[in-house]
The first five atom37 places (N, CA, C, CB, O) and aatype in JSON, in Angstrom:
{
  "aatype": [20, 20, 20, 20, 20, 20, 20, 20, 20, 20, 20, 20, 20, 20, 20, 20, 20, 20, 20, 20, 20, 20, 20, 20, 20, 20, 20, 20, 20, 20, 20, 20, 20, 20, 20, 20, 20, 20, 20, 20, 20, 20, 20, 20, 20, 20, 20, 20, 20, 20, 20, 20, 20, 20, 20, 20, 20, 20, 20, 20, 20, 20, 20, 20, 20, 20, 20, 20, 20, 20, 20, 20, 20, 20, 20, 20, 20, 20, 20, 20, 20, 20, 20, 20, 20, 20, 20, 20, 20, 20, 20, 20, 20, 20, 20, 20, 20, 20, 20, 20, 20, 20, 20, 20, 20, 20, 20, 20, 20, 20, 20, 20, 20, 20, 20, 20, 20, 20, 20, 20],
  "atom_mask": [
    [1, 1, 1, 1, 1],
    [1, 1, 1, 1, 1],
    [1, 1, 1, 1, 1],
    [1, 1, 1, 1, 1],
    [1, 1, 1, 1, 1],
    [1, 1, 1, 1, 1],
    [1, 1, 1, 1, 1],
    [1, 1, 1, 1, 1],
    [1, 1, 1, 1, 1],
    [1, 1, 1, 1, 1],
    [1, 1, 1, 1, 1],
    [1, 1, 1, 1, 1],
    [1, 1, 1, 1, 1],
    [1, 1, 1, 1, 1],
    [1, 1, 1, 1, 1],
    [1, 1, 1, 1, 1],
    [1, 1, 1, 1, 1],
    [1, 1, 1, 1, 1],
    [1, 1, 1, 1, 1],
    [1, 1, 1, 1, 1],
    [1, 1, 1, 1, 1],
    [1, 1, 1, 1, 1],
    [1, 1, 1, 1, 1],
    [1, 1, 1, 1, 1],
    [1, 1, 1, 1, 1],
    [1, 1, 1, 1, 1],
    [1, 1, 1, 1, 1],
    [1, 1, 1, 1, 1],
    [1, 1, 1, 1, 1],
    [1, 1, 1, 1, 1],
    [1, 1, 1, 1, 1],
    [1, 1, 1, 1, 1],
    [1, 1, 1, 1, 1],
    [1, 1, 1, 1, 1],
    [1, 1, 1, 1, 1],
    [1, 1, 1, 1, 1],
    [1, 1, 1, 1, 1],
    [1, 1, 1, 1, 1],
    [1, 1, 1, 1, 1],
    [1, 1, 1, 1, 1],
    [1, 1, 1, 1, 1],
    [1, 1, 1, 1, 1],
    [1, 1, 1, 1, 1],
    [1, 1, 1, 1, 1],
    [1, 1, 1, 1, 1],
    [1, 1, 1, 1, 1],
    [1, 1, 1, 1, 1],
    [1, 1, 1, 1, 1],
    [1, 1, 1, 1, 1],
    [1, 1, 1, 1, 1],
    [1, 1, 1, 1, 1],
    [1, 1, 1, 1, 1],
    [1, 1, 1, 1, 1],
    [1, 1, 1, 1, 1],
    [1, 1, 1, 1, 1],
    [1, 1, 1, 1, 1],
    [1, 1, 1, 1, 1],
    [1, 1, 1, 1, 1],
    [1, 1, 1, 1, 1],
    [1, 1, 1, 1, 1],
    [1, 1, 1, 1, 1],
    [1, 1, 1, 1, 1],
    [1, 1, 1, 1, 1],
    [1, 1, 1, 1, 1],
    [1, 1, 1, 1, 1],
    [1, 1, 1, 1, 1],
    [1, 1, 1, 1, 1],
    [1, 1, 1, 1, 1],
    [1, 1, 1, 1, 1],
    [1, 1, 1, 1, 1],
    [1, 1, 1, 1, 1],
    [1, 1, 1, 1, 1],
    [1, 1, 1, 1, 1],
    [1, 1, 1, 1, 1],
    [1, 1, 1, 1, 1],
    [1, 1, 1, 1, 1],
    [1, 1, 1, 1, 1],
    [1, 1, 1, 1, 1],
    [1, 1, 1, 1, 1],
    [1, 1, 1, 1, 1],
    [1, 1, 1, 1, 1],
    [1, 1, 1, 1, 1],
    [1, 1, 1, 1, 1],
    [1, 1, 1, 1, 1],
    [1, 1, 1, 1, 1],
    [1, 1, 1, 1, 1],
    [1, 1, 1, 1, 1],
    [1, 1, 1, 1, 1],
    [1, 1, 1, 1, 1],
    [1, 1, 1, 1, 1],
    [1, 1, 1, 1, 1],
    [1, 1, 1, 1, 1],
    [1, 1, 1, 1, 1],
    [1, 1, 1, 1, 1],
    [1, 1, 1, 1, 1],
    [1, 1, 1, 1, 1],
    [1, 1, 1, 1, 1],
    [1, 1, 1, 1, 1],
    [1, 1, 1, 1, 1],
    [1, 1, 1, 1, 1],
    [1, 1, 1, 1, 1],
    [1, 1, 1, 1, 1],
    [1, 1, 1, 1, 1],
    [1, 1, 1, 1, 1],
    [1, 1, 1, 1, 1],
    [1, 1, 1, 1, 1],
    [1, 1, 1, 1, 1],
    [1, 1, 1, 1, 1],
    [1, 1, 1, 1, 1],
    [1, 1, 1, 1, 1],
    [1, 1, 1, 1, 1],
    [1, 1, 1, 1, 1],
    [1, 1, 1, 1, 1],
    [1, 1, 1, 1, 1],
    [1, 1, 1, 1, 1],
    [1, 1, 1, 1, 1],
    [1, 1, 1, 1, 1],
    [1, 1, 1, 1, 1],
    [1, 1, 1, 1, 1],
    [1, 1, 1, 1, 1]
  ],
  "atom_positions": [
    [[-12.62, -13.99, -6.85], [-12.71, -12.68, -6.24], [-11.53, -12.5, -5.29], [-14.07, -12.5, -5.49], [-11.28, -13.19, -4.3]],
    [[-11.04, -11.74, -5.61], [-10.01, -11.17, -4.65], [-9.9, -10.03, -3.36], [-9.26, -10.76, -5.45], [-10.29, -8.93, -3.75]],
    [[-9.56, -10.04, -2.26], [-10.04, -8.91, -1.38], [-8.74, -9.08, -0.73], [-11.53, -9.01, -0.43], [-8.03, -10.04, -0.42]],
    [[-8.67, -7.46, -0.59], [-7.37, -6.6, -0.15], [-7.93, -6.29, 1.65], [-7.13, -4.79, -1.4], [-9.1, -6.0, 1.88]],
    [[-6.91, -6.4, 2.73], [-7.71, -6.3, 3.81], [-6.65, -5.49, 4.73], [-8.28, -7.78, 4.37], [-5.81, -6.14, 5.36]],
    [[-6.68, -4.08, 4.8], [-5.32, -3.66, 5.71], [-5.24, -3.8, 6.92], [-4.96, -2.42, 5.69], [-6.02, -4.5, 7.57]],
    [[-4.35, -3.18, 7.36], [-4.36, -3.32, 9.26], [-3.39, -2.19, 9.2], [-3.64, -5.08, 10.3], [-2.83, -1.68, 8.23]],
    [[-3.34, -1.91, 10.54], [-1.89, -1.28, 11.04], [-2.13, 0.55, 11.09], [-0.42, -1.81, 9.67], [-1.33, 1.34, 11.58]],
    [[-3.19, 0.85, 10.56], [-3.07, 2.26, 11.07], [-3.35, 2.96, 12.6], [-3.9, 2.88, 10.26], [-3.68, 2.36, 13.62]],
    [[-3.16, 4.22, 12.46], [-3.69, 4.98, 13.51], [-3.17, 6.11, 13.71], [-3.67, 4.43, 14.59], [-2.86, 6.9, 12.82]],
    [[-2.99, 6.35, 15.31], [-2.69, 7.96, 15.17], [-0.6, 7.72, 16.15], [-4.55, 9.36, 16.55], [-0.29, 6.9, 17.01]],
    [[0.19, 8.69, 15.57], [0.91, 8.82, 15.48], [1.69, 10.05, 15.67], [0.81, 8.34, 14.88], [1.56, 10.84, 14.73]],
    [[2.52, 10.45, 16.68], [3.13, 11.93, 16.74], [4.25, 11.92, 15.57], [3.87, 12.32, 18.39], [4.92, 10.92, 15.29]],
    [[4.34, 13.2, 14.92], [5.14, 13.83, 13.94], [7.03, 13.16, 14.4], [4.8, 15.85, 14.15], [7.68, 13.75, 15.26]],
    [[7.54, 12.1, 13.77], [8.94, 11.67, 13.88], [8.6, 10.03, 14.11], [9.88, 12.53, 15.22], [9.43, 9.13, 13.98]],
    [[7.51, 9.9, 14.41], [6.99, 8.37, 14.89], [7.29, 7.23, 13.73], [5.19, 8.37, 15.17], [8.0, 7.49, 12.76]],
    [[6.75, 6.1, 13.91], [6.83, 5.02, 12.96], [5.44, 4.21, 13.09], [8.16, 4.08, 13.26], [4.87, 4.13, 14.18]],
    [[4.92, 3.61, 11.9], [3.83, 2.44, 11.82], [4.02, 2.08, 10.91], [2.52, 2.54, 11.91], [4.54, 2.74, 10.02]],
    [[3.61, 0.78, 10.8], [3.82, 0.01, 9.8], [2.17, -0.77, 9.6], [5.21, -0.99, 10.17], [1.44, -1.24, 10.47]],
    [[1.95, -0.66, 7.77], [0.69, -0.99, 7.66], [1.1, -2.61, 6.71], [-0.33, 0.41, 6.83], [2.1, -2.9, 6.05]],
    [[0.06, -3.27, 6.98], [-0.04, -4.26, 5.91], [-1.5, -4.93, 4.99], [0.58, -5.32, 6.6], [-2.62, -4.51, 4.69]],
    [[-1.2, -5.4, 4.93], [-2.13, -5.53, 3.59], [-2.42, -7.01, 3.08], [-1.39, -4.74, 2.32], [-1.92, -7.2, 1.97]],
    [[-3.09, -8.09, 3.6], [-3.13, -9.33, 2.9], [-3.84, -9.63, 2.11], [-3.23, -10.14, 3.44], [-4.88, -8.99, 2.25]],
    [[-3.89, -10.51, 0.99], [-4.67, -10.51, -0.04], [-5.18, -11.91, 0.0], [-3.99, -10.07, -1.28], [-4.33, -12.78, 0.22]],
    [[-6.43, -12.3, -0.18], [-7.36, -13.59, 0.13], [-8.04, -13.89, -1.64], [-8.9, -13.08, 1.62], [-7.8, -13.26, -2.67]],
    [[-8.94, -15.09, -1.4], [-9.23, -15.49, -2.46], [-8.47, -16.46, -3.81], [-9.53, -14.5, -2.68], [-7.32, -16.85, -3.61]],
    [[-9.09, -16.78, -4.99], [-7.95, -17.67, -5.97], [-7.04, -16.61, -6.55], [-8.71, -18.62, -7.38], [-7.58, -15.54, -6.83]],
    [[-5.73, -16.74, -6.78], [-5.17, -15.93, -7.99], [-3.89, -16.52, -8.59], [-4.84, -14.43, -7.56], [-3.05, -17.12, -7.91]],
    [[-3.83, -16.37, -9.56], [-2.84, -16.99, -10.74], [-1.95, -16.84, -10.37], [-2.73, -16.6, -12.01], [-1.21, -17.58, -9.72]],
    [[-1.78, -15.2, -10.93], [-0.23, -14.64, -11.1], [-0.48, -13.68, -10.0], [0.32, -13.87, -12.74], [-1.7, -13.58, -9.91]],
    [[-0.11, -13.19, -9.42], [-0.04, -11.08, -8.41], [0.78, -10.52, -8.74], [0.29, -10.67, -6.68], [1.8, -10.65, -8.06]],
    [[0.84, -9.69, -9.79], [1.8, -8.81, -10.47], [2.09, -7.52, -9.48], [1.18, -8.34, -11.97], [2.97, -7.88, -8.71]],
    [[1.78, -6.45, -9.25], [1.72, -5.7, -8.69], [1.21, -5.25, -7.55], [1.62, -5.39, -9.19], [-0.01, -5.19, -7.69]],
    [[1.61, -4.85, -6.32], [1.34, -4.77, -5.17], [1.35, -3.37, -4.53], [2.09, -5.58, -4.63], [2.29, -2.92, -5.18]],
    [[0.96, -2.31, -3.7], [1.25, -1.53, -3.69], [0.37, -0.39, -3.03], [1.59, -1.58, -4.63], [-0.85, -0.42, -3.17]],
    [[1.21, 1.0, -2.04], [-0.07, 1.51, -1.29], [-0.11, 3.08, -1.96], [0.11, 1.48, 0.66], [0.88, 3.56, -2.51]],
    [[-1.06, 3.61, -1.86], [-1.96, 4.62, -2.26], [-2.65, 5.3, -0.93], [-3.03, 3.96, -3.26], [-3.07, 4.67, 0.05]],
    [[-2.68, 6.84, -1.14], [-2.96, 7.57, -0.17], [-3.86, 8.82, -0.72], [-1.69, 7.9, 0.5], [-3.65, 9.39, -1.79]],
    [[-4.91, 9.14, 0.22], [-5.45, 10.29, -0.11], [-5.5, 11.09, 1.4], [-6.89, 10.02, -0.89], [-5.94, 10.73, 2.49]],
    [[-4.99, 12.11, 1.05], [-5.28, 13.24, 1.92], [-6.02, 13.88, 1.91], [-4.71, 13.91, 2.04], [-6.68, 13.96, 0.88]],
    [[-6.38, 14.77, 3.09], [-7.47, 15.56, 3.24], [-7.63, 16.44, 2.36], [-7.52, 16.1, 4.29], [-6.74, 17.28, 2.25]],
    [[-8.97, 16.53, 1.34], [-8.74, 18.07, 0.62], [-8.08, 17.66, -0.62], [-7.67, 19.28, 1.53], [-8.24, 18.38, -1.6]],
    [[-7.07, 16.17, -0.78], [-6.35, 15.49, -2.24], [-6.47, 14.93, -2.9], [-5.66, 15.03, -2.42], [-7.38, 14.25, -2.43]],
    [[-6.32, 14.61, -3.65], [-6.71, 13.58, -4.75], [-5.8, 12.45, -3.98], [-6.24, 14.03, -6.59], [-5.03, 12.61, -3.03]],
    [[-6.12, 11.28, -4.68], [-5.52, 10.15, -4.27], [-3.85, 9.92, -5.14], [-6.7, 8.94, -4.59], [-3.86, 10.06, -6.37]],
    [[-2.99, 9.7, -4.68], [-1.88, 9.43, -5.12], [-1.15, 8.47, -4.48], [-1.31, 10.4, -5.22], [-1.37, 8.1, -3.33]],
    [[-0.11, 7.97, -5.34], [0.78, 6.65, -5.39], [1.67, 6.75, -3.99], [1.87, 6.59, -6.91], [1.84, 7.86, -3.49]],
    [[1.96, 6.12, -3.67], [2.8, 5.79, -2.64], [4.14, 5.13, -2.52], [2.19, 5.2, -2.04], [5.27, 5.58, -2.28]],
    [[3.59, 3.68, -2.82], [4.88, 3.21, -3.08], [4.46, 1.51, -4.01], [5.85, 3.11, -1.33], [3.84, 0.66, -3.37]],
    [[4.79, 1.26, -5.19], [5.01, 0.07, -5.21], [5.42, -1.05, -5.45], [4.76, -0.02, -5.22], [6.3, -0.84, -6.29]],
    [[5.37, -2.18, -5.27], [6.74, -3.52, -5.5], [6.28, -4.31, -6.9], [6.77, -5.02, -3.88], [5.12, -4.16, -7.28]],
    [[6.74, -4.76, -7.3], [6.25, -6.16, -8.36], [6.6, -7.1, -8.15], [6.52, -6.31, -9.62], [7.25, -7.14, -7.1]],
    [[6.45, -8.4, -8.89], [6.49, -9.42, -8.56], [7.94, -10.07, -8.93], [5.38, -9.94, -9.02], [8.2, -11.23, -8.62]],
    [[9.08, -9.0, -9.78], [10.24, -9.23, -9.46], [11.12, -8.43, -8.43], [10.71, -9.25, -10.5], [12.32, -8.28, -8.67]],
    [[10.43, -7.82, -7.05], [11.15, -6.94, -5.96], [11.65, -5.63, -6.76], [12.54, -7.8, -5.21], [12.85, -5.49, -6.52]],
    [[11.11, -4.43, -7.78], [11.36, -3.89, -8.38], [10.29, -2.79, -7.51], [11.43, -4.42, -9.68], [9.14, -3.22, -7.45]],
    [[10.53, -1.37, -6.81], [10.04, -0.66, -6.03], [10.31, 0.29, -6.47], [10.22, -0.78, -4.95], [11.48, 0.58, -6.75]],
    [[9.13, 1.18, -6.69], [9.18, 2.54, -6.57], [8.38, 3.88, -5.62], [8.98, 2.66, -7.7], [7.19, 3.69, -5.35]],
    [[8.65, 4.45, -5.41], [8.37, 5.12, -4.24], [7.9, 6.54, -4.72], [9.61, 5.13, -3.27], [8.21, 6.9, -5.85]],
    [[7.33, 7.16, -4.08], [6.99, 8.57, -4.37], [8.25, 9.68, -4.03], [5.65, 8.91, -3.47], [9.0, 9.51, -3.06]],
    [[8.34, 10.55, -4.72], [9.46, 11.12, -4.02], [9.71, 11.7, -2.28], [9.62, 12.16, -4.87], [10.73, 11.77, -1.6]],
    [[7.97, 12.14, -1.94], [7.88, 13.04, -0.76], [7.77, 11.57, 0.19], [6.37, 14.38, -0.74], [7.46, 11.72, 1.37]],
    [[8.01, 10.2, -0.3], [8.56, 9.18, 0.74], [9.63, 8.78, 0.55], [7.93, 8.1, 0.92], [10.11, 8.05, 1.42]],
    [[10.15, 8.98, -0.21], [12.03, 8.22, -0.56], [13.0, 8.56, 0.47], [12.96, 8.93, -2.12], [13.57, 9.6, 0.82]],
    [[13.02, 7.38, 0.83], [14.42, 7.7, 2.38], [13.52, 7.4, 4.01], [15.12, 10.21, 2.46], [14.07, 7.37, 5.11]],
    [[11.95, 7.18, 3.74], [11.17, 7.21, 4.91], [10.4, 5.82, 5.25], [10.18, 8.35, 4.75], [10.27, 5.17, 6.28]],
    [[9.99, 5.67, 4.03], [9.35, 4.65, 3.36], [9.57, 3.04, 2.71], [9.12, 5.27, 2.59], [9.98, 3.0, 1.55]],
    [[9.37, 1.99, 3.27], [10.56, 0.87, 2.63], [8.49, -0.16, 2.51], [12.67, -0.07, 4.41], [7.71, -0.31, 3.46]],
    [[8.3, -0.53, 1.29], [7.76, -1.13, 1.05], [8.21, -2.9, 0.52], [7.27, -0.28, 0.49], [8.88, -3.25, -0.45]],
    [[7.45, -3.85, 1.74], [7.76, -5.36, 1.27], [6.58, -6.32, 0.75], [8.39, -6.11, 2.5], [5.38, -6.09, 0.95]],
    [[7.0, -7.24, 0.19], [6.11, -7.92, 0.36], [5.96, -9.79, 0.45], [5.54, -7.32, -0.5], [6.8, -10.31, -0.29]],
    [[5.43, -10.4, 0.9], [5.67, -11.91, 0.34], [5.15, -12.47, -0.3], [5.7, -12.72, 0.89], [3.93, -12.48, -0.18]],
    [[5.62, -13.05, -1.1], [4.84, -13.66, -2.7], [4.33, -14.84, -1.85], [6.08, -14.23, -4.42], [3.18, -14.59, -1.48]],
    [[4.7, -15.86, -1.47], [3.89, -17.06, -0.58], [2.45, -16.4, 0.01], [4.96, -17.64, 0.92], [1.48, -17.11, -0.25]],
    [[2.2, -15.39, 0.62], [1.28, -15.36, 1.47], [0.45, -14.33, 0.48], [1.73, -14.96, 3.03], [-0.78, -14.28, 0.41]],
    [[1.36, -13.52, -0.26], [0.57, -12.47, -1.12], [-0.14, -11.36, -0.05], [-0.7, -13.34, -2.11], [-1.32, -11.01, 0.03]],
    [[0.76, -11.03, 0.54], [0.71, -9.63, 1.55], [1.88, -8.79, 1.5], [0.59, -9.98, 3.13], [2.98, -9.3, 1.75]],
    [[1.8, -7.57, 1.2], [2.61, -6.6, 0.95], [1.89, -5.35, 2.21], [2.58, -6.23, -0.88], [0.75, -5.03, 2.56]],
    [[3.35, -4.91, 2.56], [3.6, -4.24, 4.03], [4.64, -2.88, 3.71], [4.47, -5.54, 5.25], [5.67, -2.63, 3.08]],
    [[3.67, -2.24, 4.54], [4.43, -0.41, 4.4], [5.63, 0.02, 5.53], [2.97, 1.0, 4.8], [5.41, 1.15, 5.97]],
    [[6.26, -0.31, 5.82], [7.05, 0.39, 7.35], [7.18, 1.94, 7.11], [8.91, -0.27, 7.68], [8.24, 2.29, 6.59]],
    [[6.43, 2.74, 7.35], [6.34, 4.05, 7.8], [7.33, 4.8, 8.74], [5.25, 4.07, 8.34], [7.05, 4.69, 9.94]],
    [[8.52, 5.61, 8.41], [9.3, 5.94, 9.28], [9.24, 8.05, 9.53], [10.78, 5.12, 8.67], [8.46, 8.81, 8.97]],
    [[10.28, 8.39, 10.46], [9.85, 9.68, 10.64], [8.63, 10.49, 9.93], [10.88, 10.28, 10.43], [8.74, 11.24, 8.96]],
    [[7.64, 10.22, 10.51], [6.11, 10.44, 9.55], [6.41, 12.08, 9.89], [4.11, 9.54, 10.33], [7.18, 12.62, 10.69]],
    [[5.66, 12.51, 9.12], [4.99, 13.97, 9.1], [3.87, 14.45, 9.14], [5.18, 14.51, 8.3], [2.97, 13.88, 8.51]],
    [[3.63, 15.48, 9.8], [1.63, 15.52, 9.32], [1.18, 15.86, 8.18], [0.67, 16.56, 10.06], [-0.03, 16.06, 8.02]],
    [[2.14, 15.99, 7.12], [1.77, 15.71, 5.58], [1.84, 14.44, 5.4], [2.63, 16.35, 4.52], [1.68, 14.36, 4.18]],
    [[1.97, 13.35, 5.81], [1.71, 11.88, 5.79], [-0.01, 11.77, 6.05], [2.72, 11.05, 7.11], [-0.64, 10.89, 5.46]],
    [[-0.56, 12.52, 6.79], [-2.01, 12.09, 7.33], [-2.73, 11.83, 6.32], [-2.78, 13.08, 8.15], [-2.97, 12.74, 5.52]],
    [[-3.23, 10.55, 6.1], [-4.15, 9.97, 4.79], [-5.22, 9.26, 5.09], [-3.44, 9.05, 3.86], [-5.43, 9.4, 6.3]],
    [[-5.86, 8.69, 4.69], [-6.75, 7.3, 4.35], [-5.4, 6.52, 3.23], [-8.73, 7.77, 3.27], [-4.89, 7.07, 2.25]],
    [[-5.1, 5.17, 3.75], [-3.57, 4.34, 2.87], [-4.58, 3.37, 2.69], [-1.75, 3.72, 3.83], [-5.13, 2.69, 3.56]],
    [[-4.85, 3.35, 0.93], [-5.17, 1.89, 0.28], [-4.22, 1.37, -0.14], [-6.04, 1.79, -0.76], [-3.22, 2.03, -0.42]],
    [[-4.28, 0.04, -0.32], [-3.58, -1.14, -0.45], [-4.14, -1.22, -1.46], [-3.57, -2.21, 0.44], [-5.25, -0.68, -1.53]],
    [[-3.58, -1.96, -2.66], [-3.57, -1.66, -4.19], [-2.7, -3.23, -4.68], [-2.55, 0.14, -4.63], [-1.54, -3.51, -4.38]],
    [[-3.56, -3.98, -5.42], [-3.39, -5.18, -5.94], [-3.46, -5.63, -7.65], [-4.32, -5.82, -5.21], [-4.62, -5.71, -8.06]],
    [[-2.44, -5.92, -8.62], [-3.3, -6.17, -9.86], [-2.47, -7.68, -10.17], [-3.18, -4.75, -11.26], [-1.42, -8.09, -9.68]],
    [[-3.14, -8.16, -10.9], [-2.43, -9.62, -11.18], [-3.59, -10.68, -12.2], [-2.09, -10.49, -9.35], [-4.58, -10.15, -12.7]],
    [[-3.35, -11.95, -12.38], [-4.22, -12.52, -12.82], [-5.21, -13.79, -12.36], [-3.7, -12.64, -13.62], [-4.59, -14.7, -11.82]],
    [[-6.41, -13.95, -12.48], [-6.94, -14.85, -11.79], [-7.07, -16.21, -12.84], [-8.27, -14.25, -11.19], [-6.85, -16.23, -14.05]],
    [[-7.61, -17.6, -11.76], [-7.25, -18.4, -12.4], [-8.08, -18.63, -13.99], [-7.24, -19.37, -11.47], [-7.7, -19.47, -14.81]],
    [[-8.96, -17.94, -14.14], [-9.89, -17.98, -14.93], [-9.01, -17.62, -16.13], [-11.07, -17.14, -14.56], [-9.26, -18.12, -17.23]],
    [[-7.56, -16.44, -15.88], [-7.18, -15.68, -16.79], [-7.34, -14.34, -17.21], [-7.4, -16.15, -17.44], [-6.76, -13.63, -18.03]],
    [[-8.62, -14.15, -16.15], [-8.92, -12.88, -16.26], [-7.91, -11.99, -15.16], [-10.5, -12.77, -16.01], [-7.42, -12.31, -14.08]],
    [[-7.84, -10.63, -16.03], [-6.99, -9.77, -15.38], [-7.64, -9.0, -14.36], [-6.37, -8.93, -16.27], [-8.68, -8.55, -14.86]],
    [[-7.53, -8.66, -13.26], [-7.9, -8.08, -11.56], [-6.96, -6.58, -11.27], [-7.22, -9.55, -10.11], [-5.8, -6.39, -11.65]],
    [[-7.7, -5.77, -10.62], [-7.04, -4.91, -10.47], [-8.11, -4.0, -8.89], [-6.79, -4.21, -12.13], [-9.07, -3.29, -9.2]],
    [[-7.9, -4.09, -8.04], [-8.5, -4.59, -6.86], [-7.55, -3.81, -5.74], [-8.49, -6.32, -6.8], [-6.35, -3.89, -5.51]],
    [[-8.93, -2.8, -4.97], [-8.14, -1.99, -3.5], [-8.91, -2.44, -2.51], [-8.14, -0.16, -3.36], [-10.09, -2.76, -2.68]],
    [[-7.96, -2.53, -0.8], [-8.92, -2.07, -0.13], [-9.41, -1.25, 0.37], [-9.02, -2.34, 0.3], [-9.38, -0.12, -0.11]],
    [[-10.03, -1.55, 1.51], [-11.48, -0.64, 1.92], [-10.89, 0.71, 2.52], [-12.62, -1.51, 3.27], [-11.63, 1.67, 2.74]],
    [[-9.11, 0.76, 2.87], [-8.46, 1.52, 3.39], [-8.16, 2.07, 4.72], [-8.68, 2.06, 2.9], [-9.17, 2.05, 5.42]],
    [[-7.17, 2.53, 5.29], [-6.63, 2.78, 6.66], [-6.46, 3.78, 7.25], [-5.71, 2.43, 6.82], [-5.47, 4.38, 6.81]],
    [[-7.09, 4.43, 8.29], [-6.74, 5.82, 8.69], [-5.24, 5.94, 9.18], [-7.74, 6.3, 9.85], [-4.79, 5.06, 9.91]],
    [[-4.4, 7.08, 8.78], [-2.92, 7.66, 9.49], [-3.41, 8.85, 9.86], [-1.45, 7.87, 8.5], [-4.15, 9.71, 9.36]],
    [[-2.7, 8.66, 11.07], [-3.12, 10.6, 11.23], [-2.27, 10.69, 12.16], [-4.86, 11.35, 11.8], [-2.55, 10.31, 13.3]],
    [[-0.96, 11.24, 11.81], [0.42, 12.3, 11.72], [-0.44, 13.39, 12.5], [1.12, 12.9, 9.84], [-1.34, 14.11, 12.07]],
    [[0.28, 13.26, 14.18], [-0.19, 14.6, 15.27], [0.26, 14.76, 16.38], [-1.46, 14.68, 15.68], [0.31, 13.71, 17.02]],
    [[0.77, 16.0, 17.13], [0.92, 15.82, 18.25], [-0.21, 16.51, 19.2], [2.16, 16.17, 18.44], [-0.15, 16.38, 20.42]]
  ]
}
């Protein structure tokens, strides 16, 4: 069993910075994909930003240039640095995991998620 566990949110004035992270616990094989997810008020949930397990990142467009997603394969925690936020940033940010366990079976696993809330 695998569990995704974030940290790092809160509240934030419009130009600010936070940075969220995300560690991942339990057995696992391989961790292919890493990566955060956001739902806004009133939105459906959408992609954010994310890495693989060869440093290969992609980003949403309405974060490209704001947004720098890392992560470390040793510890298997992947981290958001959040820069000039906006109050179109204000979400609930899941942390988003897929990879393989030792069994072989394939995992695909969020967590419980993080309040942002972009305000002055």
């Amino acid at each position: 069993q695998v569990q995704l566990v974030e940290s790092g949110g809160g509240l934030v004035e419009p130009g600010g910075s936070l940075r969220l992270s995300c560690a991942a616990s339990g057995s696992v094989f391989l961790m292919d994909v890493m990566g955060w997810y956001r739902r806004g008020p009133g939105k459906e949930r959408e992609r954010v930003a994310t890495l693989n397990k060869i440093g290969v990142a992609n980003y949403a467009d309405s974060v490209k240039g704001r947004f720098t997603i890392t992560r470390d394969n040793a510890k298997n925690t992947v981290d958001l640095q959040m820069n000039s936020l906006k109050p179109e940033d204000t979400a609930v940010y899941y942390c988003s995991a897929t990879g393989v366990l030792p069994s072989g079976r394939r995992f695909n696993n969020w967590g419980q998620g993080t309040q942002v809330t972009v305000s002055s």
